[in-house]
Coordinates of C-alpha atoms in Angstrom, one line a residue:
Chain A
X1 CA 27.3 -15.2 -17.6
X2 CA 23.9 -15.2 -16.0
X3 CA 23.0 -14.7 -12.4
X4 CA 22.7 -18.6 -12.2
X5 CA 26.0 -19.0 -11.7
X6 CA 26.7 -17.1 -8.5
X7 CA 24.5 -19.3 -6.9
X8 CA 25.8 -22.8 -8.8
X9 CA 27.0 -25.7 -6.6
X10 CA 31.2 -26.2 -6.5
X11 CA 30.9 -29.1 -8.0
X12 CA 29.3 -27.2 -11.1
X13 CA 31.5 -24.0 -10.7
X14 CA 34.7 -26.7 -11.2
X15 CA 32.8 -28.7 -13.7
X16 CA 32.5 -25.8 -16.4
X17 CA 35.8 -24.6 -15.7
X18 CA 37.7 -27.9 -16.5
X19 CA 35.1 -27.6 -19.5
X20 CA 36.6 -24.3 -20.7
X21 CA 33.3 -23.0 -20.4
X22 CA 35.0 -20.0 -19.3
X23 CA 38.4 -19.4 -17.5
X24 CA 39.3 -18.9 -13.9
X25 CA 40.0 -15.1 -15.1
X26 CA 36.2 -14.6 -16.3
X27 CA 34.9 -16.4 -13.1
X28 CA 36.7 -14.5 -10.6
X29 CA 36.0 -11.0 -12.5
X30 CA 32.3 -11.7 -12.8
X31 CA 32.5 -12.2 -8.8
X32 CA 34.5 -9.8 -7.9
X33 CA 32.9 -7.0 -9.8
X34 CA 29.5 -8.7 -8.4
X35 CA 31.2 -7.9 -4.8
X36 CA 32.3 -4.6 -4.9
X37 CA 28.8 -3.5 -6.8
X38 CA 27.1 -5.1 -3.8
X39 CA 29.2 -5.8 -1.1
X40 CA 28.8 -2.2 0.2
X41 CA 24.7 -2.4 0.7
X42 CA 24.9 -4.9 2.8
X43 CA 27.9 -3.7 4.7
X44 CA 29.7 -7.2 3.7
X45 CA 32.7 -5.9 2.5
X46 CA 36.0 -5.1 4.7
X47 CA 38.1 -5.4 1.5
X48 CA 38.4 -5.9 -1.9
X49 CA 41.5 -8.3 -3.3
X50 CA 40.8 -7.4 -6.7
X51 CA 44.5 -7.4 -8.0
X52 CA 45.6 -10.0 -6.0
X53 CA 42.9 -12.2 -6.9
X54 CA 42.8 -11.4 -10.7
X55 CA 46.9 -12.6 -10.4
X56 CA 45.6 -15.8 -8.8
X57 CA 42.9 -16.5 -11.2
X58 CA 45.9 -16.1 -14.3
X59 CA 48.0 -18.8 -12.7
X60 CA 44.9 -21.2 -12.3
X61 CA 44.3 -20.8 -16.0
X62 CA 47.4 -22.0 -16.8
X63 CA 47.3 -24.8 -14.4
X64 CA 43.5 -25.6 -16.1
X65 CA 45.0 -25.0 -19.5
X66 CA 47.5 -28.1 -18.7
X67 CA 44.7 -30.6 -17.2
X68 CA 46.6 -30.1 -13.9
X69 CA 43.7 -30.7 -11.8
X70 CA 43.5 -30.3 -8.0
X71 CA 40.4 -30.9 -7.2
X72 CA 36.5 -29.6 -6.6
X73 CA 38.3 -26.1 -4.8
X74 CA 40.2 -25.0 -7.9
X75 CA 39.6 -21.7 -9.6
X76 CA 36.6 -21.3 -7.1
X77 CA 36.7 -17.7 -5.7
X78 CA 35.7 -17.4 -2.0
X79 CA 35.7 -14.7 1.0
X80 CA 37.4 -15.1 4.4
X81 CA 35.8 -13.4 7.5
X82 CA 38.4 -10.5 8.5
X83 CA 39.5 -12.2 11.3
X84 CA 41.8 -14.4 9.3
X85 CA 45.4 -13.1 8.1
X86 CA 46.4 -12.7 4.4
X87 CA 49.7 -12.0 4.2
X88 CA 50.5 -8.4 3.7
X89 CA 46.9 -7.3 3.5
X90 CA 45.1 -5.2 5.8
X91 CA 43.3 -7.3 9.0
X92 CA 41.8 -5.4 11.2
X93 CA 39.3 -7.4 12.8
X94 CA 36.2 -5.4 12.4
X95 CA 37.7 -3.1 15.2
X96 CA 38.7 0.9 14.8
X97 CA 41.2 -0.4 17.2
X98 CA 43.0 -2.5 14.9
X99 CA 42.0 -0.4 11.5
X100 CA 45.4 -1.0 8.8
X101 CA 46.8 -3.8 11.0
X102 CA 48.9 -6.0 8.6
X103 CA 50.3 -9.6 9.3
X104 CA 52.8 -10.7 7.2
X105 CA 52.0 -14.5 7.1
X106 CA 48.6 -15.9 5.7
X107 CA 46.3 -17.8 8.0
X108 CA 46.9 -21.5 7.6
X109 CA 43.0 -21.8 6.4
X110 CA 43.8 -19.2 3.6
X111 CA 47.6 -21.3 2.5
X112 CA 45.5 -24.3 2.6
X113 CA 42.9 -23.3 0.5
X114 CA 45.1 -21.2 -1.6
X115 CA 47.1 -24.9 -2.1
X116 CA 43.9 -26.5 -3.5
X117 CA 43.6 -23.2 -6.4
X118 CA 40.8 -21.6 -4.8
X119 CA 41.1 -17.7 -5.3
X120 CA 41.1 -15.6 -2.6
X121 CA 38.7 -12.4 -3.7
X122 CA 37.9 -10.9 -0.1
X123 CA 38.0 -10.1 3.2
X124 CA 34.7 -9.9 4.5
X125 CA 32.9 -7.9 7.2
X126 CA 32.8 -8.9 10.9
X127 CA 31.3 -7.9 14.5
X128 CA 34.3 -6.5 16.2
X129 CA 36.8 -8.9 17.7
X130 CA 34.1 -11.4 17.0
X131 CA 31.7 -9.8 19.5
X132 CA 34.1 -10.3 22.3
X133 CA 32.5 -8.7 25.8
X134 CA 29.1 -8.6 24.7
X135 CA 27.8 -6.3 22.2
X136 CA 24.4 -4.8 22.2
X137 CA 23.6 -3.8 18.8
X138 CA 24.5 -4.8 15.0
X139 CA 26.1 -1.9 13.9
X140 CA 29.0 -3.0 16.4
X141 CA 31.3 -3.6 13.6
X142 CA 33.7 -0.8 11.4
X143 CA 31.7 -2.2 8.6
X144 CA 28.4 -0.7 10.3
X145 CA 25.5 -3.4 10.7
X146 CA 25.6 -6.7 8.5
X147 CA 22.3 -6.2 6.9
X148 CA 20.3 -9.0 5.5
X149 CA 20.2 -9.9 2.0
X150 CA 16.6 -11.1 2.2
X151 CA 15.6 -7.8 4.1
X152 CA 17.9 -4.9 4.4
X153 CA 15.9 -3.8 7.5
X154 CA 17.2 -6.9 9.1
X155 CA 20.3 -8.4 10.9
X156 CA 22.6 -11.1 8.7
X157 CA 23.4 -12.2 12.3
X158 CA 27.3 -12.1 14.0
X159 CA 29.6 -12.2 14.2
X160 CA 30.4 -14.1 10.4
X161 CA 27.9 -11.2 9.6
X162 CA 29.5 -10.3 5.6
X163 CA 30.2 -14.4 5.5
X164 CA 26.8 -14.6 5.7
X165 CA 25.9 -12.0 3.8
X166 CA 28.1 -12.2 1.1
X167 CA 27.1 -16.3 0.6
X168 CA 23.5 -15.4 0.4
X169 CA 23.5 -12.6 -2.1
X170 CA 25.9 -14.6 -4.1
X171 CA 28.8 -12.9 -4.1
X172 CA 31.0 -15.5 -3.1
X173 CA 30.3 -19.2 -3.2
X174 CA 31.9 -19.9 -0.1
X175 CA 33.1 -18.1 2.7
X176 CA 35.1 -18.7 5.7
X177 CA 33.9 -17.8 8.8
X178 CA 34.3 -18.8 12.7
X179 CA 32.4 -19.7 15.9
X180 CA 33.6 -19.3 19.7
X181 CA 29.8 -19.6 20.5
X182 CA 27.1 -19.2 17.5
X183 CA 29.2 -17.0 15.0
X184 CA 28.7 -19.4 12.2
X185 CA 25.3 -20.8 13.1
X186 CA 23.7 -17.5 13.7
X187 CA 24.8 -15.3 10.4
X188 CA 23.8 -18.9 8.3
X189 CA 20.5 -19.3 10.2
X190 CA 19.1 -15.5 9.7
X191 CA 20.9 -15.2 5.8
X192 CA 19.9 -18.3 4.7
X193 CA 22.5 -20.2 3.7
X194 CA 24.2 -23.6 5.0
X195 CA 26.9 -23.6 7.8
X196 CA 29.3 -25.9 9.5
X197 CA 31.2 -25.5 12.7
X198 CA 33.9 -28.4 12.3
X199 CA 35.3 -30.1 15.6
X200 CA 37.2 -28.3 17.7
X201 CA 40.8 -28.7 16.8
X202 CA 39.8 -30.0 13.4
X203 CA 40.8 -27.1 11.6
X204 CA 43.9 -25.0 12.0
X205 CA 43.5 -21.3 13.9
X206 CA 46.6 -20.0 13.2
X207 CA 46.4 -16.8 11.8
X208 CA 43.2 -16.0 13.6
X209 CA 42.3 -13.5 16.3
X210 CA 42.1 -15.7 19.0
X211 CA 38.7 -14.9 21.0
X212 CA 38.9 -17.7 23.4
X213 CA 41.8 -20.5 22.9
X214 CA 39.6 -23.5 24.3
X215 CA 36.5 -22.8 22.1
X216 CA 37.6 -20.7 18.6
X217 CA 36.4 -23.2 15.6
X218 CA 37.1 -21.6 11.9
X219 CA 34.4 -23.2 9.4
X220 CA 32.7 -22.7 6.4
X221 CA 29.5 -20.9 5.6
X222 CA 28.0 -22.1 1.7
X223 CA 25.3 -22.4 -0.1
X224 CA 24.3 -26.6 0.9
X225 CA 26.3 -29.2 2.6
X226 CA 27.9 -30.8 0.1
X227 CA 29.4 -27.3 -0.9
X228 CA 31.0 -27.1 3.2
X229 CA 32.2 -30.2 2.6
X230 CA 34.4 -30.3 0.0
X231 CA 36.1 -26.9 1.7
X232 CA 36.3 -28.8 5.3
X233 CA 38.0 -31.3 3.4
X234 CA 40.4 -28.6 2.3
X235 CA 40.9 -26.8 5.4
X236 CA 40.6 -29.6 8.2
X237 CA 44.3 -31.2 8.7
X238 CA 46.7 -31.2 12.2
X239 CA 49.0 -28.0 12.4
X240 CA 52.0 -27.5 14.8
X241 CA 51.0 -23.8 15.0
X242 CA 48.1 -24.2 16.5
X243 CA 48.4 -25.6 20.0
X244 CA 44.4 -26.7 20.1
X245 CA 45.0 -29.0 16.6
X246 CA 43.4 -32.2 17.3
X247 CA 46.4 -33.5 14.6
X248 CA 43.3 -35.4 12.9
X249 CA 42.4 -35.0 8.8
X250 CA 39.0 -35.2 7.4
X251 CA 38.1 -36.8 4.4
X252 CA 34.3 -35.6 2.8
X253 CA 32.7 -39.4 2.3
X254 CA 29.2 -38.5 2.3
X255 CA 28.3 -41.8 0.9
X256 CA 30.3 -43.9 3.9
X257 CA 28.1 -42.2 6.1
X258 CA 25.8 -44.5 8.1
X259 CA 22.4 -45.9 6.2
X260 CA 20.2 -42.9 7.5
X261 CA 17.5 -45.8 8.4
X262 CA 20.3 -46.6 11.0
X263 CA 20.4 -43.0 12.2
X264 CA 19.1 -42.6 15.5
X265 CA 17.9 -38.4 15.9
X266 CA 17.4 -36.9 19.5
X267 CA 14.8 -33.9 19.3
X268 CA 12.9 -32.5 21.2
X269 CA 9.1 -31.0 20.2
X270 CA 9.0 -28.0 22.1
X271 CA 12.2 -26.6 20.3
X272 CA 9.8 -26.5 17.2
X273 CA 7.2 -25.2 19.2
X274 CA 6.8 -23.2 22.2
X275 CA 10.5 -22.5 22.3
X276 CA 10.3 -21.2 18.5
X277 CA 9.1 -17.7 17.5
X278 CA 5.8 -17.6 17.3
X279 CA 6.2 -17.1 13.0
X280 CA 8.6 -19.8 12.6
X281 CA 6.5 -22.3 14.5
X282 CA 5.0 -23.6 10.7
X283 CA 8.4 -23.6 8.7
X284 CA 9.7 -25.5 11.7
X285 CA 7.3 -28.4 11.8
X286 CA 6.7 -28.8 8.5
X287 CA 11.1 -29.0 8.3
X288 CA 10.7 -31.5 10.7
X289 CA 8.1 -33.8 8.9
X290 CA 10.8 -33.5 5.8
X291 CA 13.4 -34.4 8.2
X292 CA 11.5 -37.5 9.1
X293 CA 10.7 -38.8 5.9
X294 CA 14.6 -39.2 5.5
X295 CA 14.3 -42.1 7.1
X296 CA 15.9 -41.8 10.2
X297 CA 14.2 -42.5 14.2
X298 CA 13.8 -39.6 15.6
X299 CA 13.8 -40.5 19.3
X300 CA 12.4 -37.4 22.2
X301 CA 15.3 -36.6 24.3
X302 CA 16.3 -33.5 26.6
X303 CA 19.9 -31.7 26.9
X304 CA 22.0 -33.0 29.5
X305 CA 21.3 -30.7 32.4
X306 CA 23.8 -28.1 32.8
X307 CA 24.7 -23.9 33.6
X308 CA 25.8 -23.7 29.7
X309 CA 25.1 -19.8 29.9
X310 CA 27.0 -19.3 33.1
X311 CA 30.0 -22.1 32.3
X312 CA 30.8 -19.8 28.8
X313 CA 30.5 -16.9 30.1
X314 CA 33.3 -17.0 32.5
X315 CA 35.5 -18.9 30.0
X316 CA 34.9 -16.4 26.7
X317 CA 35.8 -13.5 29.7
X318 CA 38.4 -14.5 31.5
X319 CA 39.8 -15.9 27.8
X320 CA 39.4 -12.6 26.1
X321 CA 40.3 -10.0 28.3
X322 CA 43.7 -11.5 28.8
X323 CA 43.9 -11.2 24.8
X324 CA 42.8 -8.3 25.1
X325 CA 44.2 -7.3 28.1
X326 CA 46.7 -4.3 26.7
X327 CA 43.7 -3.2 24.6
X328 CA 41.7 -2.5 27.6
X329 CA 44.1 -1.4 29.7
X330 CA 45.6 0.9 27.3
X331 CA 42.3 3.2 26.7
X332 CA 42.3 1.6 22.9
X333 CA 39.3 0.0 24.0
X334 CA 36.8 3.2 23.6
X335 CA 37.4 3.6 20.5
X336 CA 34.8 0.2 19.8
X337 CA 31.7 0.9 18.6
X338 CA 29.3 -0.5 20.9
X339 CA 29.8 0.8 24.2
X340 CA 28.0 -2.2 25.8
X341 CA 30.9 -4.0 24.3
X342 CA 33.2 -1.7 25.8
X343 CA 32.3 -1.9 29.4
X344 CA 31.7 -5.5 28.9
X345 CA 35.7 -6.2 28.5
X346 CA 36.6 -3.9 30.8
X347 CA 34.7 -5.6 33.7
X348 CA 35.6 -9.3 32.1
X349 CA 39.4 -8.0 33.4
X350 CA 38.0 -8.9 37.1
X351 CA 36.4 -12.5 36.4
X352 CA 38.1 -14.7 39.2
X353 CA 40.9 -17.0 38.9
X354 CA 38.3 -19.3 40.5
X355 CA 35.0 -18.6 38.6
X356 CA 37.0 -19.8 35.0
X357 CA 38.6 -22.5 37.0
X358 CA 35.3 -23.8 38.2
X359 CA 33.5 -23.4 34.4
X360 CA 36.5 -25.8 33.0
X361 CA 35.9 -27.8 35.6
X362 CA 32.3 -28.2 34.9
X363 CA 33.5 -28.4 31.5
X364 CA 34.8 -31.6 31.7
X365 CA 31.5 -33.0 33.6
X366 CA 29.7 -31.3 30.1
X367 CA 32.3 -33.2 27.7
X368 CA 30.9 -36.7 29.9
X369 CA 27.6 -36.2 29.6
X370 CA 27.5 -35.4 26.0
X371 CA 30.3 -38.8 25.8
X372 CA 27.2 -40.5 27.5
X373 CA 24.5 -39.3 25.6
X374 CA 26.0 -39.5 22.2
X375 CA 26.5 -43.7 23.4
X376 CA 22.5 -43.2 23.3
X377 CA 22.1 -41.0 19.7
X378 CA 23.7 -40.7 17.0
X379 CA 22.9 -36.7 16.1
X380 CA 20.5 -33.8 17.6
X381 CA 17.5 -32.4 15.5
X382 CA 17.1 -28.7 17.1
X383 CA 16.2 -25.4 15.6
X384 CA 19.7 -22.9 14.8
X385 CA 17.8 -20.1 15.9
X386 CA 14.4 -20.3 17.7
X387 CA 13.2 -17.9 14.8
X388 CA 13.9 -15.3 12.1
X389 CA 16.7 -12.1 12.2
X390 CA 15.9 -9.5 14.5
X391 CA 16.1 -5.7 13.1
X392 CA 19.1 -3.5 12.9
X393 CA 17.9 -1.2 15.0
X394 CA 17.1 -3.3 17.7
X395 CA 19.1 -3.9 20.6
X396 CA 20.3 -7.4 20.9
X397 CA 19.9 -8.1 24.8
X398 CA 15.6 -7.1 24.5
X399 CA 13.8 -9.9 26.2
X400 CA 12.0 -12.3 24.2
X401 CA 8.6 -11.3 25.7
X402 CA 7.8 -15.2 25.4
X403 CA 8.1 -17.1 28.8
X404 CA 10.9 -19.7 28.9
X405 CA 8.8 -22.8 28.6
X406 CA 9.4 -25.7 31.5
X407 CA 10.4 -27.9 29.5
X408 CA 13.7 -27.1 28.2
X409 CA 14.1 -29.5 25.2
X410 CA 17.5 -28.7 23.7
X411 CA 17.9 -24.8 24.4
X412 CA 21.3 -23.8 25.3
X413 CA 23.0 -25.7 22.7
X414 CA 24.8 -23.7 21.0
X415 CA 27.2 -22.7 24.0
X416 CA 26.6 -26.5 24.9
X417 CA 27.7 -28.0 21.7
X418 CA 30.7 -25.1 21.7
X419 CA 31.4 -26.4 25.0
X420 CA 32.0 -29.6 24.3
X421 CA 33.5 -28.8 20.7
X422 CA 31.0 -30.8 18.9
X423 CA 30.4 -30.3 15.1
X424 CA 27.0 -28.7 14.2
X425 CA 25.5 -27.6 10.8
X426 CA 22.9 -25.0 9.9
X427 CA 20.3 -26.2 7.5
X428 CA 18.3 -23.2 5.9
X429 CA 14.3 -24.9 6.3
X430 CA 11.9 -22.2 5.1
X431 CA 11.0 -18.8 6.1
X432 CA 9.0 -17.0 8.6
X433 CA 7.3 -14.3 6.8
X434 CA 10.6 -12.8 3.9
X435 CA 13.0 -14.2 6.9
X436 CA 14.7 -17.4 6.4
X437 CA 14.8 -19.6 9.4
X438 CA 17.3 -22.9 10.0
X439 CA 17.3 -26.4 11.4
X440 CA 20.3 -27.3 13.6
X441 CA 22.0 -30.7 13.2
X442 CA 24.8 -31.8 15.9
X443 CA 27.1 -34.8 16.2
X444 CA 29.7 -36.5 18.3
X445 CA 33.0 -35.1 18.1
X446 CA 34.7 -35.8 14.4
X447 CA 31.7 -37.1 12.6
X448 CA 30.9 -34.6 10.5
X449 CA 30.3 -36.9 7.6
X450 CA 27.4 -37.9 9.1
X451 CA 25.6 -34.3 9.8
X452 CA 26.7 -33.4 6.3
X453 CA 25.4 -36.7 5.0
X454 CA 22.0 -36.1 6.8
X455 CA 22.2 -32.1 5.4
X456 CA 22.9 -33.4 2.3
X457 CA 20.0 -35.8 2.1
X458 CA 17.8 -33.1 3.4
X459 CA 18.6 -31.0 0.6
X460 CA 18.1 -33.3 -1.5
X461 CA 14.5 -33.4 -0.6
X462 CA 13.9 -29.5 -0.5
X463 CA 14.8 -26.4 -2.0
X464 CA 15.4 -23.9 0.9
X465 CA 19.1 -24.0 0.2
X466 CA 18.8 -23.0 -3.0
X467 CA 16.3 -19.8 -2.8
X468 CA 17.7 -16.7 -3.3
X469 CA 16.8 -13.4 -2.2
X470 CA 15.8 -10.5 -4.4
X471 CA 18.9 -8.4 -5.6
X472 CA 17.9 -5.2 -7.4
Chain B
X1 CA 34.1 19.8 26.5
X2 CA 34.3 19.6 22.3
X3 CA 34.0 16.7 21.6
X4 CA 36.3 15.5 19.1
X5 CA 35.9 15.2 15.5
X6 CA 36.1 11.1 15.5
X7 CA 33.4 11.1 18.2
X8 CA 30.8 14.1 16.6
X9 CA 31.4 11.9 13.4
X10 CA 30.0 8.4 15.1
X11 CA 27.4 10.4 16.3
X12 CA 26.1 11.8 13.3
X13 CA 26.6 8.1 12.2
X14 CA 24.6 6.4 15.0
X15 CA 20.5 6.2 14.0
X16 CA 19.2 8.0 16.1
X17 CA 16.9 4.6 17.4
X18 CA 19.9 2.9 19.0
X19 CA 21.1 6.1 20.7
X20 CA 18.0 6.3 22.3
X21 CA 18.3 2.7 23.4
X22 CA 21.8 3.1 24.7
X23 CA 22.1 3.7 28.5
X24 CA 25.1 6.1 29.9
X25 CA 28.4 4.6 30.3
X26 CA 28.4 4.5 34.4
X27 CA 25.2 2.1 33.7
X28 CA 26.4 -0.3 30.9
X29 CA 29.6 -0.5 33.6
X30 CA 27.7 -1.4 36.2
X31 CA 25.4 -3.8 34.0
X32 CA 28.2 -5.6 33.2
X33 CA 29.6 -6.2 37.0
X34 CA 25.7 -7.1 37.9
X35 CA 25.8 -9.8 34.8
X36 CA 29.2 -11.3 36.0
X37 CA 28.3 -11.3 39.9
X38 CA 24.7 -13.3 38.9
X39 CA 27.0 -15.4 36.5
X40 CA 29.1 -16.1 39.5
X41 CA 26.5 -17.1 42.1
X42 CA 24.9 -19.4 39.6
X43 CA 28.3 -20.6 39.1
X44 CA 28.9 -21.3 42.7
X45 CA 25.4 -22.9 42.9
X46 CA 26.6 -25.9 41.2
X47 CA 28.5 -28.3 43.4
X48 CA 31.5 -30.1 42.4
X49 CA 33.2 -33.4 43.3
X50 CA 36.8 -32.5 44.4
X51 CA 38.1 -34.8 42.3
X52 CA 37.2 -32.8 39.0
X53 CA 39.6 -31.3 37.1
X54 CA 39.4 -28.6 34.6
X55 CA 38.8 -29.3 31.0
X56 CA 42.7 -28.6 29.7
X57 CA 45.6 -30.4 30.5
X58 CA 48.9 -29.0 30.8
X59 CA 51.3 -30.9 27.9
X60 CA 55.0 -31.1 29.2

């Protein structure tokens, strides 16, 4: 097997299986020896499911060897952040706190995907209880700092930080990850890799660590968007056990998609120019000419004019520390490893009843406007990130040193767009020095087949998705 | 007061970069009240209709 492989499409992976190219047995050995060699130097890892995996991979093969087929998923190994439960394995949430916790029911995600014959291999690495409180560095994780595939002296971004990771060094071909505000989009931005945050209430949380009921999303972090696709397809679907299901399915139809010369793009320049770092500025505009020539208008438009940073703030707070509430209380806290973290959900036990009411109240003036201004557009063209991975060693709350620039073009989407549960998808689009950097595509509620039909088309056109980084 | 073992490991653990960058406890506490209060008075900036309700629904 050559190294081409860990980086093949799903489609491919599937392909050559049902082609007895080699078995599921091969495939999921060859990955998961892949993971444990180098899962560890990039702190990706939280834990190996060798055995389990191995079993899984047997019964696949016999599935295969009677042309019982179900579908692009089967006998494709993936990871699943460590905030997801597999039954009778360790979950411990990237948190000391939680270190050997065991659930005995897999997350519905996990039964889903185990339904379609995809092999679970791992659980993978994670900014403690998804970064709940407010951490200030990357090493705020039992896993120690995600470090970046295309730089090791860099961040792979949080809190998917080993989903990330892993996808980009290609140790897994898909992973699952989740977003309560930029957990998905920020590890796929800085690794490189493509990312979808579904709808929320498109996909099933149960089995999750709940973060914040009104905004936890799970999605899927892969290597283009046809590959998160065919796994939202998998993993989207109405569950009784979680209370936030929109009860809706999702079919990936690509080619139903509007004709992208129909396609009318909100964007704004400055997010590609004064508002980006000043060494992503090129990758950025040149992205954005290749995003023209798609075909689609791209229309100038602003972000409906709202607090986003002070509406989320109370409703991630108020959210988690009554999750969290016996954690805190109990002293179990301290034993976190960022300590910015620690007094940050100790003080979010004290947000008023009032400051959370009035955020959801604002909320719903947020949902309207974007009702509004998706009557007007069809998607938003932004940047993921304004630039490249930050280092390790840095702390994450350092100002910019770049002024905020008057015009705001579309900043403060991503707790905008989590705010109003819209679907987004991260679209690597070259690199700012060895850093990659990512385009940010966002649609009206349920229409992912459209971003992933404009991501798809995209990558069509370039190769970004498909560079890899240099694995010695 | 020894510290004990769990902690003297996390701080041989910790580069020595982010321990410089991390401020004492009493100050990250107080950070965190000063980052909720300004959160709150930007909060309370923005005027409402009464009419508004929040963005969930109770489900009988």
């Amino acid at each position: 097997m050559t190294d081409d492989l860990f980086f093949a499409p799903l489609t491919d992976l599937n392909a050559r299986l049902k082609r007895k190219e080699f078995t599921c047995q091969e495939l999921t050995r060859a990955f998961v020896e892949r993971l444990e060699r180098l899962g560890p130097r990039y702190n990706a890892l939280a834990l190996l499911l060798k055995e389990a995996a191995i079993d899984k991979a047997k019964d696949v093969d016999k599935e295969l060897k009677r042309e019982r087929y179900r579908g692009v998923l089967q006998g494709i190994p993936f990871g699943a952040k460590d905030l997801l439960s597999a039954k009778g394995q360790p979950t411990a949430w990237g948190a000391r706190p939680y270190a050997g916790q065991v659930f005995d029911h897999d997350a519905t995600v996990i039964k889903k995907l185990a339904g379609t014959g995809a092999v679970l291999t791992s659980k993978l690495a994670m900014v403690q209880l998804a970064g709940g409180g407010g951490y200030r560095f990357p090493a705020a994780s039992m896993s120690g700092p995600g470090l970046n595939p295309w730089s090791r002296a860099h961040w792979s971004g949080g809190s998917s930080s080993g989903s990330g990771a892993a996808v980009a060094a290609g140790l897994v071909p898909f992973a699952l990850g989740s977003e309560t505000s930029g957990s998905i989009l920020t590890p796929a931005a800085y690794c490189g890799v493509t990312g979808l945050r579904p709808t929320y209430g498109l996909v099933s949380r149960h089995g999750a660590m709940a973060l914040s009921w009104t905004l936890d999303k799970i999605g899927v972090l892969g290597r283009s968007a046809d590959d998160c696709g065919w796994v939202l397809q998998a993993i989207a679907g109405g569950d009784a056990k979680d209370p936030g299901s929109a009860g809706k399915s999702f079919y990936y139809a690509p080619q139903f998609a509007r004709p992208l010369n129909e396609v009318t793009v909100a964007y704004a320049p400055v997010d590609f120019d004064a508002a980006a770092d000043p060494s992503a500025k090129a990758a950025f505009q040149t992205a954005v000419e290749a995003f023209k020539s798609l075909g689609v208008k791209l229309v100038e438009a602003r972000i409906p004019d709202f607090p986003y940073g002070a509406v989320i703030g109370p409703v991630i707070g108020a959210e988690s520390a009554s999750i969290f509430e016996e954690l805190i209380r109990s002293g179990r806290v301290d034993q976190l490893d960022d300590k910015k973290q620690v007094a940050g959900l100790k003080a979010a036990l004290d947000w008023p009843a009032t400051d959370y009411l009035k955020a959801m109240r604002i909320r719903s003036l947020i949902r309207e406007a974007f009702g509004e201004f998706f009557a007007q557009y069809d998607a938003i063209l932004t940047t993921a990130r304004p630039g490249p991975a930050s280092r390790v060693s840095e702390a994450l709350d350092r100002p910019s040193g770049r002024p905020a620039p008057a015009d705001r073009g579309f900043s403060g989407i991503i707790p905008a767009g989590n705010l109003a549960g819209l679907p987004a998808l991260s679209l690597p689009c070259g690199f700012a020095g060895e850093l990659p950097v990512a385009l940010q595509l966002v649609a009206r509620p349920f229409n992912e087949n459209l971003i992933l039909a404009m991501g798809k088309a995209f990558q069509e056109r370039t190769d970004w998705h498909r560079r890899r980084p240099k694995i010695s | 007061m020894q510290p004990s073992r769990r902690k003297f490991a996390a701080l041989l653990a910790t580069p020595l970069p982010l321990l410089a960058q991390t401020p004492p406890p009493e100050d990250l506490a107080a950070l965190a009240k000063g980052q909720m209060q300004s959160t709150s008075d930007r909060l309370r900036q923005f005027k409402l209709d009464i009419s508004v309700e929040p963005a969930f629904a109770f489900k009988p």
